[in-house]
Short mmCIF file of C-alpha atoms and ligand atoms in Angstrom, two decimals:
data_model
loop_
_atom_site.label_atom_id
_atom_site.label_comp_id
_atom_site.label_asym_id
_atom_site.label_seq_id
_atom_site.Cartn_x
_atom_site.Cartn_y
_atom_site.Cartn_z
CA UNK A 245 -10.25 -22.89 0.26
CA UNK A 246 -13.99 -23.41 -0.39
CA UNK A 247 -15.47 -20.10 -1.52
CA UNK A 248 -16.94 -18.33 1.51
CA UNK A 249 -20.60 -17.72 0.60
CA UNK A 250 -20.29 -14.20 2.06
CA UNK A 251 -17.78 -13.20 -0.63
CA UNK A 252 -19.43 -10.92 -3.22
CA UNK A 253 -19.25 -11.63 -6.99
CA UNK A 254 -16.92 -8.92 -8.33
CA UNK A 255 -18.76 -8.99 -11.66
CA UNK A 256 -21.81 -7.43 -10.01
CA UNK A 257 -19.98 -4.17 -9.27
CA UNK A 258 -19.22 -1.17 -11.46
CA UNK A 259 -16.38 0.48 -9.54
CA UNK A 260 -14.16 -1.50 -7.14
CA UNK A 261 -11.43 -0.20 -4.82
CA UNK A 262 -8.82 -2.51 -3.32
CA UNK A 263 -7.43 -0.73 -0.23
CA UNK A 264 -4.20 -2.43 0.82
CA UNK A 265 -1.71 -2.45 3.67
CA UNK A 266 1.49 -4.28 4.54
CA UNK A 267 -0.35 -7.60 4.98
CA UNK A 268 -0.94 -7.56 1.20
CA UNK A 269 2.83 -8.06 0.69
CA UNK A 270 3.46 -10.37 3.65
CA UNK A 271 3.22 -13.49 1.44
CA UNK A 272 5.84 -11.94 -0.86
CA UNK A 273 8.25 -11.96 2.07
CA UNK A 274 8.01 -8.22 2.84
CA UNK A 275 7.88 -7.78 6.64
CA UNK A 276 4.83 -5.93 7.97
CA UNK A 277 5.31 -2.95 10.29
CA UNK A 278 3.48 -4.28 13.37
CA UNK A 279 2.74 -7.71 14.75
CA UNK A 280 5.13 -10.67 14.55
CA UNK A 281 8.38 -9.77 12.79
CA UNK A 282 7.21 -6.20 12.31
CA UNK A 283 9.82 -3.71 11.09
CA UNK A 284 9.03 -1.20 13.86
CA UNK A 285 9.99 -3.81 16.44
CA UNK A 286 13.56 -3.70 15.06
CA UNK A 287 13.87 -0.09 13.91
CA UNK A 288 12.46 2.97 15.68
CA UNK A 289 10.66 5.17 13.15
CA UNK A 290 11.86 8.25 15.10
CA UNK A 291 15.46 7.32 14.28
CA UNK A 292 15.10 6.08 10.71
CA UNK A 293 11.83 7.21 9.17
CA UNK A 294 11.01 10.83 9.90
CA UNK A 295 12.13 14.24 8.65
CA UNK A 296 13.93 15.14 11.89
CA UNK A 297 16.05 11.99 11.66
CA UNK A 298 16.82 12.73 8.00
CA UNK A 299 17.86 16.31 8.84
CA UNK A 300 19.94 15.05 11.75
CA UNK A 301 21.60 12.01 10.16
CA UNK A 302 20.78 11.40 6.50
CA UNK A 303 23.41 8.66 6.32
CA UNK A 304 21.67 6.55 9.01
CA UNK A 305 18.28 7.12 7.38
CA UNK A 306 19.67 6.01 4.04
CA UNK A 307 21.36 2.99 5.61
CA UNK A 308 17.89 1.90 6.79
CA UNK A 309 16.21 2.71 3.48
CA UNK A 310 18.89 0.94 1.46
CA UNK A 311 18.40 -2.06 3.76
CA UNK A 312 14.68 -1.90 2.95
CA UNK A 313 15.44 -1.51 -0.80
CA UNK A 314 17.58 -4.64 -0.69
CA UNK A 315 14.95 -6.61 1.23
CA UNK A 316 11.91 -5.46 -0.78
CA UNK A 317 13.77 -5.43 -4.10
CA UNK A 318 14.30 -9.20 -3.75
CA UNK A 319 10.55 -9.81 -3.28
CA UNK A 320 8.14 -10.68 -6.07
CA UNK A 321 4.44 -9.85 -6.33
CA UNK A 322 2.34 -12.68 -4.84
CA UNK A 323 -0.83 -14.33 -6.15
CA UNK A 324 -2.93 -11.66 -4.46
CA UNK A 325 -1.16 -8.83 -6.29
CA UNK A 326 -1.56 -10.67 -9.58
CA UNK A 327 -5.26 -11.36 -9.00
CA UNK A 328 -5.94 -7.68 -8.31
CA UNK A 329 -4.09 -6.78 -11.53
CA UNK A 330 -6.18 -9.36 -13.41
CA UNK A 331 -9.34 -7.86 -11.91
CA UNK A 332 -8.32 -4.43 -13.26
CA UNK A 333 -7.77 -5.92 -16.72
CA UNK A 334 -11.08 -7.77 -16.69
CA UNK A 335 -13.63 -5.58 -14.88
CA UNK A 336 -15.04 -2.15 -15.80
CA UNK A 337 -13.23 0.01 -13.19
CA UNK A 338 -10.72 -1.13 -10.56
CA UNK A 339 -8.52 1.13 -8.43
CA UNK A 340 -5.80 0.25 -5.92
CA UNK A 341 -5.33 2.62 -3.00
CA UNK A 342 -2.31 1.37 -1.09
CA UNK A 343 -0.41 2.36 2.04
CA UNK A 344 2.47 0.20 0.80
CA UNK A 345 5.67 1.70 -0.60
CA UNK A 346 7.01 -1.53 -2.13
CA UNK A 347 5.67 -1.06 -5.68
CA UNK A 348 4.53 -4.70 -5.88
CA UNK A 349 1.05 -3.84 -7.18
CA UNK A 350 2.63 -2.08 -10.17
CA UNK A 351 5.11 -4.94 -10.73
CA UNK A 352 2.12 -7.32 -10.84
CA UNK A 353 0.54 -5.18 -13.59
CA UNK A 354 -1.88 -2.91 -11.73
CA UNK A 355 -2.01 0.50 -13.44
CA UNK A 356 -4.46 2.66 -11.47
CA UNK A 357 -2.54 2.67 -8.18
CA UNK A 358 -2.55 5.53 -5.65
CA UNK A 359 0.34 5.29 -3.16
CA UNK A 360 -0.87 7.17 -0.08
CA UNK A 361 2.50 6.86 1.68
CA UNK A 362 4.77 7.34 -1.34
CA UNK A 363 7.26 4.85 -2.72
CA UNK A 364 10.58 3.31 -1.69
CA UNK A 365 11.69 3.65 -5.34
CA UNK A 366 11.14 7.40 -5.72
CA UNK A 367 13.46 10.03 -4.25
CA UNK A 368 13.21 13.80 -4.20
CA UNK A 369 15.34 16.87 -3.53
CA UNK A 370 13.60 20.23 -3.57
CA UNK A 371 11.39 20.17 -6.67
CA UNK A 372 13.36 17.38 -8.34
CA UNK A 373 12.05 13.79 -8.25
CA UNK A 374 13.72 10.66 -9.58
CA UNK A 375 12.73 6.96 -9.89
CA UNK A 376 15.49 4.45 -9.21
CA UNK A 377 15.51 0.80 -8.21
CA UNK A 378 19.26 0.94 -7.53
CA UNK A 379 20.30 -1.05 -4.46
CA UNK A 380 22.03 0.57 -2.73
CA UNK A 381 20.92 4.01 -3.95
CA UNK A 382 23.77 6.56 -3.78
CA UNK A 383 21.82 9.36 -2.14
CA UNK A 384 24.50 12.03 -1.66
CA UNK A 385 24.41 14.39 -4.65
CA UNK A 386 27.44 16.11 -6.24
CA UNK A 387 26.11 19.43 -4.87
CA UNK A 388 26.43 17.98 -1.36
CA UNK A 389 22.66 17.79 -0.81
CA UNK A 390 20.93 14.45 -0.16
CA UNK A 391 18.16 12.83 -2.08
CA UNK A 392 15.27 12.17 0.35
CA UNK A 393 13.19 9.00 0.04
CA UNK A 394 9.83 10.18 -1.41
CA UNK A 395 7.97 8.41 1.39
CA UNK A 396 5.34 9.87 3.73
CA UNK A 397 7.10 9.51 7.08
CA UNK A 398 5.51 9.92 10.49
CA UNK A 399 4.64 13.58 10.88
CA UNK A 400 4.58 14.25 7.12
CA UNK A 401 1.40 15.30 5.32
CA UNK A 402 0.10 13.07 2.56
CA UNK A 403 0.34 14.50 -0.98
CA UNK A 404 -2.91 16.36 -1.63
CA UNK A 405 -3.13 15.24 -5.28
CA UNK A 406 -2.87 11.58 -4.22
CA UNK A 407 -5.40 12.01 -1.41
CA UNK A 408 -7.85 13.73 -3.78
CA UNK A 409 -7.66 10.89 -6.32
CA UNK A 410 -7.87 8.21 -3.61
CA UNK A 411 -10.88 9.78 -1.90
CA UNK A 412 -12.58 10.34 -5.27
CA UNK A 413 -12.17 6.64 -6.08
CA UNK A 414 -13.34 5.55 -2.61
CA UNK A 415 -16.40 7.82 -2.49
CA UNK A 416 -17.51 6.72 -5.97
CA UNK A 417 -16.98 2.97 -5.64
CA UNK A 418 -19.75 0.43 -5.01
CA UNK A 419 -17.36 -2.15 -3.54
CA UNK A 420 -14.33 -1.55 -1.31
CA UNK A 421 -12.11 -4.50 -0.35
CA UNK A 422 -9.62 -3.71 2.42
CA UNK A 423 -6.69 -6.14 2.61
CA UNK A 424 -3.92 -6.46 5.20
CA UNK A 425 -4.05 -3.24 7.15
CA UNK A 426 -4.11 -2.82 10.93
CA UNK A 427 -6.06 0.45 10.45
CA UNK A 428 -4.13 2.31 13.16
CA UNK A 429 -2.40 5.01 11.07
CA UNK A 430 -4.44 8.08 10.12
CA UNK A 431 -5.68 9.54 7.88
CA UNK A 432 -5.45 6.32 5.84
CA UNK A 433 -7.20 4.27 8.54
CA UNK A 434 -10.52 6.06 8.16
CA UNK A 435 -10.48 6.45 4.36
CA UNK A 436 -12.18 3.11 3.58
CA UNK A 437 -15.17 4.17 5.69
CA UNK A 438 -15.83 7.05 3.27
CA UNK A 439 -17.11 4.39 0.86
CA UNK A 440 -20.16 3.93 3.12
CA UNK A 441 -21.34 7.42 2.05
CA UNK A 442 -22.02 6.04 -1.42
CA UNK A 443 -23.68 2.90 -0.06
CA UNK A 444 -20.74 0.74 -1.11
CA UNK A 445 -20.29 -2.79 0.20
CA UNK A 446 -17.24 -2.95 2.48
CA UNK A 447 -15.20 -6.16 2.80
CA UNK A 448 -12.26 -6.57 5.21
CA UNK A 449 -9.67 -9.30 4.54
CA UNK A 450 -7.33 -9.78 7.49
CA UNK A 451 -6.41 -12.76 9.68
CA UNK A 452 -6.96 -10.46 12.68
CA UNK A 453 -9.72 -8.12 13.79
CA UNK A 454 -8.94 -4.39 13.49
CA UNK A 455 -10.32 -1.26 15.21
CA UNK A 456 -12.55 -0.60 12.18
CA UNK A 457 -13.76 -4.19 11.58
CA UNK A 458 -17.20 -3.38 12.98
CA UNK A 459 -17.72 -0.80 10.21
CA UNK A 460 -17.36 -3.48 7.53
CA UNK A 461 -20.27 -5.40 6.03
CA UNK A 462 -18.20 -8.56 5.60
CA UNK A 463 -15.06 -9.54 7.55
CA UNK A 464 -13.13 -12.52 6.20
CA UNK A 465 -10.50 -13.81 8.65
CA UNK A 466 -7.91 -15.13 6.23
CA UNK A 467 -4.76 -14.20 4.31
CA UNK A 468 -4.61 -12.06 1.18
CA UNK A 469 -3.56 -14.88 -1.13
CA UNK A 470 -6.13 -17.45 -0.06
CA UNK A 471 -9.09 -15.06 0.17
CA UNK A 472 -8.32 -13.17 -3.06
CA UNK A 473 -8.02 -16.53 -4.85
CA UNK A 474 -11.57 -17.31 -3.74
CA UNK A 475 -12.83 -13.74 -4.35
CA UNK A 476 -11.37 -13.49 -7.86
CA UNK A 477 -12.25 -17.05 -8.93
CA UNK A 478 -14.00 -17.10 -12.30
CA UNK A 479 -12.98 -13.55 -13.21
CA UNK A 480 -11.59 -14.76 -16.51
CA UNK A 481 -15.13 -15.87 -17.39
CA UNK A 482 -16.31 -12.28 -17.03
CA UNK A 483 -17.38 -10.60 -20.30
CA UNK A 484 -14.42 -8.71 -21.81
CA UNK A 485 -14.45 -5.00 -20.95
CA UNK A 486 -16.19 -3.38 -23.96
N1 APR B 675 -2.78 -11.40 4.55
C1 APR B 675 -3.58 -10.39 4.97
N2 APR B 675 -3.32 -9.63 6.06
C2 APR B 675 -2.21 -9.93 6.75
C3 APR B 675 -1.32 -10.97 6.38
C4 APR B 675 -1.66 -11.72 5.23
N3 APR B 675 -0.88 -12.75 4.81
N4 APR B 675 -0.30 -11.00 7.29
C5 APR B 675 -0.54 -10.00 8.17
N5 APR B 675 -1.69 -9.36 7.86
C6 APR B 675 -2.31 -8.22 8.53
C7 APR B 675 -2.03 -8.09 10.00
O1 APR B 675 -3.02 -8.79 10.74
C8 APR B 675 -2.14 -6.57 10.21
O2 APR B 675 -3.48 -6.22 10.53
O3 APR B 675 -1.75 -7.06 7.94
C9 APR B 675 -1.78 -5.99 8.85
C10 APR B 675 -0.43 -5.30 8.83
O4 APR B 675 -0.51 -4.18 9.68
P1 APR B 675 0.71 -3.13 9.72
O5 APR B 675 2.00 -3.88 9.81
O6 APR B 675 0.37 -2.13 10.77
O7 APR B 675 0.69 -2.46 8.27
P2 APR B 675 -0.23 -1.27 7.75
O8 APR B 675 -1.61 -1.36 8.32
O9 APR B 675 -0.09 -1.25 6.28
O10 APR B 675 0.52 0.03 8.37
C11 APR B 675 0.03 1.28 7.99
O11 APR B 675 1.83 2.36 9.16
O12 APR B 675 4.04 2.44 9.70
C12 APR B 675 3.09 2.99 8.90
O13 APR B 675 3.43 4.00 6.83
C13 APR B 675 3.42 2.75 7.46
O14 APR B 675 1.92 2.27 5.62
C14 APR B 675 2.26 1.92 6.94
C15 APR B 675 1.15 2.27 7.92
#
């Protein structure tokens, strides 16, 4: 893909935030939530991905989440994930704020990652938390309680410590690149716009227009892999981070 002249040179920015949604992992084979092949077309969130469903039928909720673990666990980070990880290793300050729960940014090598909606690979019970990539995960504990997926389900509040770090990164950045989100789920949907307060440049990468596209300085209608390849081209020529 010839480099779109509207794409900024990442080396001109001090603090960059990549704000990602399910479209970031689409090229890894992870289904998105909405649109063609979207997960919510097959599974109702009210039955499989909310606290009431978990209280009512933890077994059914875990059947769905173990299905997701199997599906996502077989997917690898794609070129886009790897390019963002390379940007973090090369440039002064890069942060990933993701709505995704698949852990693919971390598998690709990104370290500063804030997971607004939690993670498929973390579970919790009361104050206990555990990381496990077991597929299936045996969620019923010896004490008869159930491990709960540590995911922000519909109706849940986001974790305040994660929100604080994400908003701090967004309000201090001078470039925010949003990739693969339909921008329909709040409060995440409006978070990227906070970057405007600091005069940041906002770039949206998505094959489709979204409800917040008009707030972006640059909208590139393309896929994560192809546009990030163009955006991150030449990064390895950047001066090493001192
Ligand atoms: N590259 C970039 N964007 C893509 C690609 C791709 N290859 N394929 C699809 N997209 C775009 C779609 O156009 C759409 O705008 O990715 C977006 C995916 O939207 P959703 O499926 O709604 O995912 P997301 O925005 O992350 O959903 C937000 O909703 O269900 C909740 O908690 C869940 O985190 C999720 C939140």
